[in-house]
mmCIF file with all atom_site columns, C-alpha atoms in Angstrom:
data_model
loop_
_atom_site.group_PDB
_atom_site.id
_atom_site.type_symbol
_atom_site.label_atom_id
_atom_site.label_alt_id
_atom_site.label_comp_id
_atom_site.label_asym_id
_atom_site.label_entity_id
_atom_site.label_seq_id
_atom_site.pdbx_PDB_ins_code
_atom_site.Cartn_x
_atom_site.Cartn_y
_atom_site.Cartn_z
_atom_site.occupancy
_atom_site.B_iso_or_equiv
_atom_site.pdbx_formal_charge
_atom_site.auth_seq_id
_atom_site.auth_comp_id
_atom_site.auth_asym_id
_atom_site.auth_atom_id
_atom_site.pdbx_PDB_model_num
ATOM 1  C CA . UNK A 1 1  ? 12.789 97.473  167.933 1.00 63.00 ? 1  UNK A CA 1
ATOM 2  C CA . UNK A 1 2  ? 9.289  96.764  169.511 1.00 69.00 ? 2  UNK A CA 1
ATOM 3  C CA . UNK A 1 3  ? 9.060  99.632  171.765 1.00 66.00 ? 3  UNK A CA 1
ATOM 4  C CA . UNK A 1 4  ? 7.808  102.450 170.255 1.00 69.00 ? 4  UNK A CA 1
ATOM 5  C CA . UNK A 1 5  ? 5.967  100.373 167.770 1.00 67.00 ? 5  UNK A CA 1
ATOM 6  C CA . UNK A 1 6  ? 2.511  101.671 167.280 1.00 73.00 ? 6  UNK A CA 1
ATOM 7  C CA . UNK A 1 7  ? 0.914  97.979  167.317 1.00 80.00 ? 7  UNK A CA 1
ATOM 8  C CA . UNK A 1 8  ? 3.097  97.087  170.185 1.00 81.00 ? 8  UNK A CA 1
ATOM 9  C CA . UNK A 1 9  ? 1.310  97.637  173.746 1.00 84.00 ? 9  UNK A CA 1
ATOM 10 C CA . UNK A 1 10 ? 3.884  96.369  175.587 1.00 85.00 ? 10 UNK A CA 1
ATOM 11 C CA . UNK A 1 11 ? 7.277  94.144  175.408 1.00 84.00 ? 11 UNK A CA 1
ATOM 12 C CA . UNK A 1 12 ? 8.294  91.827  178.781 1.00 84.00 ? 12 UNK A CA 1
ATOM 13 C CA . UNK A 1 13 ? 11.796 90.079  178.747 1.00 81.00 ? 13 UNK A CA 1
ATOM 14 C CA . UNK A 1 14 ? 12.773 87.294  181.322 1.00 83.00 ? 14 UNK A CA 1
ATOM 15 C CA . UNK A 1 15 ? 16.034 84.720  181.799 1.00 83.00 ? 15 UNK A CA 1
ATOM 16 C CA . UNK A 1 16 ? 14.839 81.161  181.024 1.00 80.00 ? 16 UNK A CA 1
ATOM 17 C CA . UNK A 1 17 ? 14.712 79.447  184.811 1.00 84.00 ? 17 UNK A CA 1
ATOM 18 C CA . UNK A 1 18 ? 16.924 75.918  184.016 1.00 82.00 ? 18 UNK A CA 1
ATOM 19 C CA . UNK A 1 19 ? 15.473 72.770  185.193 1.00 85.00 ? 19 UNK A CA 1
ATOM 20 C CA . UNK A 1 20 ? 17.691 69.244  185.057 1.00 87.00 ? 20 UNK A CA 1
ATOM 21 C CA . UNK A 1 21 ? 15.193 68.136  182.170 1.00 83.00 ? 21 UNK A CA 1
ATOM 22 C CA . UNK A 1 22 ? 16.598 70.433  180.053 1.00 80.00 ? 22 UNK A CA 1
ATOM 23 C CA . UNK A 1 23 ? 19.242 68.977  179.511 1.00 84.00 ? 23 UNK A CA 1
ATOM 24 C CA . UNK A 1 24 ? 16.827 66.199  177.806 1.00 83.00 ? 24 UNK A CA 1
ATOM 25 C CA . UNK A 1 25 ? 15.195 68.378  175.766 1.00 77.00 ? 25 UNK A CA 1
ATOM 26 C CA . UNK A 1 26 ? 14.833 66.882  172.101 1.00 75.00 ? 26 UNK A CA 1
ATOM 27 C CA . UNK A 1 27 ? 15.160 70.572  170.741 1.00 74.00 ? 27 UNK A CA 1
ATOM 28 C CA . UNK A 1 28 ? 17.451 74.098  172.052 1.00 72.00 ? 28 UNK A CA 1
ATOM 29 C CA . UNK A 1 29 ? 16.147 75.402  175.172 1.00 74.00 ? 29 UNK A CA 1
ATOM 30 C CA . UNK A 1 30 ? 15.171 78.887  175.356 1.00 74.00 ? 30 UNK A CA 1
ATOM 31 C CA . UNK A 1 31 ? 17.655 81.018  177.219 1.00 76.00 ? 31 UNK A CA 1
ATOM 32 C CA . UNK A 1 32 ? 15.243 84.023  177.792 1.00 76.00 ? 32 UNK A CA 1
ATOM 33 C CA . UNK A 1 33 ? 11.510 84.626  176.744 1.00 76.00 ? 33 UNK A CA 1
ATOM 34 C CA . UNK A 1 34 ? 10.092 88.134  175.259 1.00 77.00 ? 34 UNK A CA 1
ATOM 35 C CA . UNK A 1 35 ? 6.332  89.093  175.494 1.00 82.00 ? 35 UNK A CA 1
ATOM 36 C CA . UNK A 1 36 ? 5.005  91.252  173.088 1.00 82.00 ? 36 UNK A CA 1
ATOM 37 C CA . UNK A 1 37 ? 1.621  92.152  174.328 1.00 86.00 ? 37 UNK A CA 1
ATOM 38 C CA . UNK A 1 38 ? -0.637 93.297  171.348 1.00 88.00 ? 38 UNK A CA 1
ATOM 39 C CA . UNK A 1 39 ? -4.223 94.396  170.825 1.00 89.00 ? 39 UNK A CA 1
ATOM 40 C CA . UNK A 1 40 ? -5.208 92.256  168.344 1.00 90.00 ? 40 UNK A CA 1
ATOM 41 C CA . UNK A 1 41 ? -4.838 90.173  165.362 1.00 91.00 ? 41 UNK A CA 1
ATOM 42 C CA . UNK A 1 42 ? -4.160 92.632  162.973 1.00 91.00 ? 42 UNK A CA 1
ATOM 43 C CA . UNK A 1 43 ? -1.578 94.542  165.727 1.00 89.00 ? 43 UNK A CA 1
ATOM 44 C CA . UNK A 1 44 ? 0.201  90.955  165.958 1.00 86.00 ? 44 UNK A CA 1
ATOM 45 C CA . UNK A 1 45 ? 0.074  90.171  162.142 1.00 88.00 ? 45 UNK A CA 1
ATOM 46 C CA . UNK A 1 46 ? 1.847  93.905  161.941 1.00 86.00 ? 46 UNK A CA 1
ATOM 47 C CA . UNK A 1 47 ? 4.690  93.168  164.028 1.00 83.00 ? 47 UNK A CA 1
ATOM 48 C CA . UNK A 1 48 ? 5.909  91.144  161.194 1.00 82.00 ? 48 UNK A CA 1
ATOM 49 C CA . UNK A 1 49 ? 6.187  93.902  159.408 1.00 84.00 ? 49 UNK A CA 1
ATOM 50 C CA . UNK A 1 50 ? 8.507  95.411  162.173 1.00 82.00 ? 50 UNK A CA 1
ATOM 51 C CA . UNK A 1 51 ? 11.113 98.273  160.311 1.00 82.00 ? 51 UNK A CA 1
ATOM 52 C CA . UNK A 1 52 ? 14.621 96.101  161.353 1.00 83.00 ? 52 UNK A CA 1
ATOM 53 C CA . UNK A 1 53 ? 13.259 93.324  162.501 1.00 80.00 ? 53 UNK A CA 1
ATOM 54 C CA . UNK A 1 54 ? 14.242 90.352  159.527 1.00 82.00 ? 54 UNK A CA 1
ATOM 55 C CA . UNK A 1 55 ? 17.928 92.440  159.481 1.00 86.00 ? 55 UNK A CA 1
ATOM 56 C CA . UNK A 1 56 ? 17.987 91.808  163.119 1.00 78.00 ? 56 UNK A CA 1
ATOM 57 C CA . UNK A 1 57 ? 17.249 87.855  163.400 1.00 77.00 ? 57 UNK A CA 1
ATOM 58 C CA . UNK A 1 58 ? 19.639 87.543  160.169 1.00 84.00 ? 58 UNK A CA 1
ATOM 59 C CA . UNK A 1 59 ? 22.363 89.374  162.386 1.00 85.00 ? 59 UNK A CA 1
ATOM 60 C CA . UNK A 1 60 ? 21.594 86.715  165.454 1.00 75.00 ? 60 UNK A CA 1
ATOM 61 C CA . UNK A 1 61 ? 21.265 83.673  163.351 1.00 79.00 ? 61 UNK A CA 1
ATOM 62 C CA . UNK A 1 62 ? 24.316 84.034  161.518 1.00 86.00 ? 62 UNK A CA 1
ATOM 63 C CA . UNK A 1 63 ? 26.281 84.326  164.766 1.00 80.00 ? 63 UNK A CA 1
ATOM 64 C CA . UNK A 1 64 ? 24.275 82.323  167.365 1.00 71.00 ? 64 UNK A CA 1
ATOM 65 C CA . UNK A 1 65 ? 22.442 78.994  164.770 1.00 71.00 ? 65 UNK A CA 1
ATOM 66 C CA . UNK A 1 66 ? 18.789 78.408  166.225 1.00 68.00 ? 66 UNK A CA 1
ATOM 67 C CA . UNK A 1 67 ? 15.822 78.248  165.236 1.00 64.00 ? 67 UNK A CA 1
ATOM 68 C CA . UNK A 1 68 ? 12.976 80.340  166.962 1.00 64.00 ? 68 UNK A CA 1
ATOM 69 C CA . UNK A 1 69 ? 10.087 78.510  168.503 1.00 63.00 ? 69 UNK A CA 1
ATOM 70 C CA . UNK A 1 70 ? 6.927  81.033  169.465 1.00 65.00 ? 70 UNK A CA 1
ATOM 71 C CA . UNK A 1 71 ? 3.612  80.395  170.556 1.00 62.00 ? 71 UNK A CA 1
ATOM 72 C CA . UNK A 1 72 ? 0.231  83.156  170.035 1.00 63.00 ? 72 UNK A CA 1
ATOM 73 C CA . UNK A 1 73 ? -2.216 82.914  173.060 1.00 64.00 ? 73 UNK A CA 1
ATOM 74 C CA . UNK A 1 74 ? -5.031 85.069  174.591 1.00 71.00 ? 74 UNK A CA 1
ATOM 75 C CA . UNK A 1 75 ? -3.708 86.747  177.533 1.00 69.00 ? 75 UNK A CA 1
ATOM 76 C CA . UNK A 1 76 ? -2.551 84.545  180.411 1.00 63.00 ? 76 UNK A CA 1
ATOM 77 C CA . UNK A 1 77 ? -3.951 87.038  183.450 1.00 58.00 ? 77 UNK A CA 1
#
């Protein structure tokens, strides 16, 4: 859905790398973690509005429960 998204610069996708404390973890562990890499605020506050996107988390949630956890950050390099 992201690619090819006008306020989308880029998308990254990598597995989740398991450590034993996950197993502790008070909350789901991630099993992978996407990167949308946007220009700015307004490009991220867009992606919300992402043709697909709410049918496709429906789709996910109402075969795999969880509860998405996401954090917005100024780039990491």
């Amino acid at each position: 859905l992201a690619q090819g998204f006008d306020p989308v610069e880029s998308v990254t996708t990598r597995p989740h790398i398991r450590v034993p404390g996950d197993d502790h973890a008070p909350v789901a562990v991630a099993s992978a973690v996407l990167q949308l890499r946007v220009r700015d605020l307004d490009a991220l506050n867009a992606t919300f509005t992402m043709p697909g996107a709410a049918d496709l988390i429906r789709r996910w949630q109402s075969r795999h429960p969880y509860k998405a956890v996401w954090v917005n950050h100024e780039p990491l390099e």
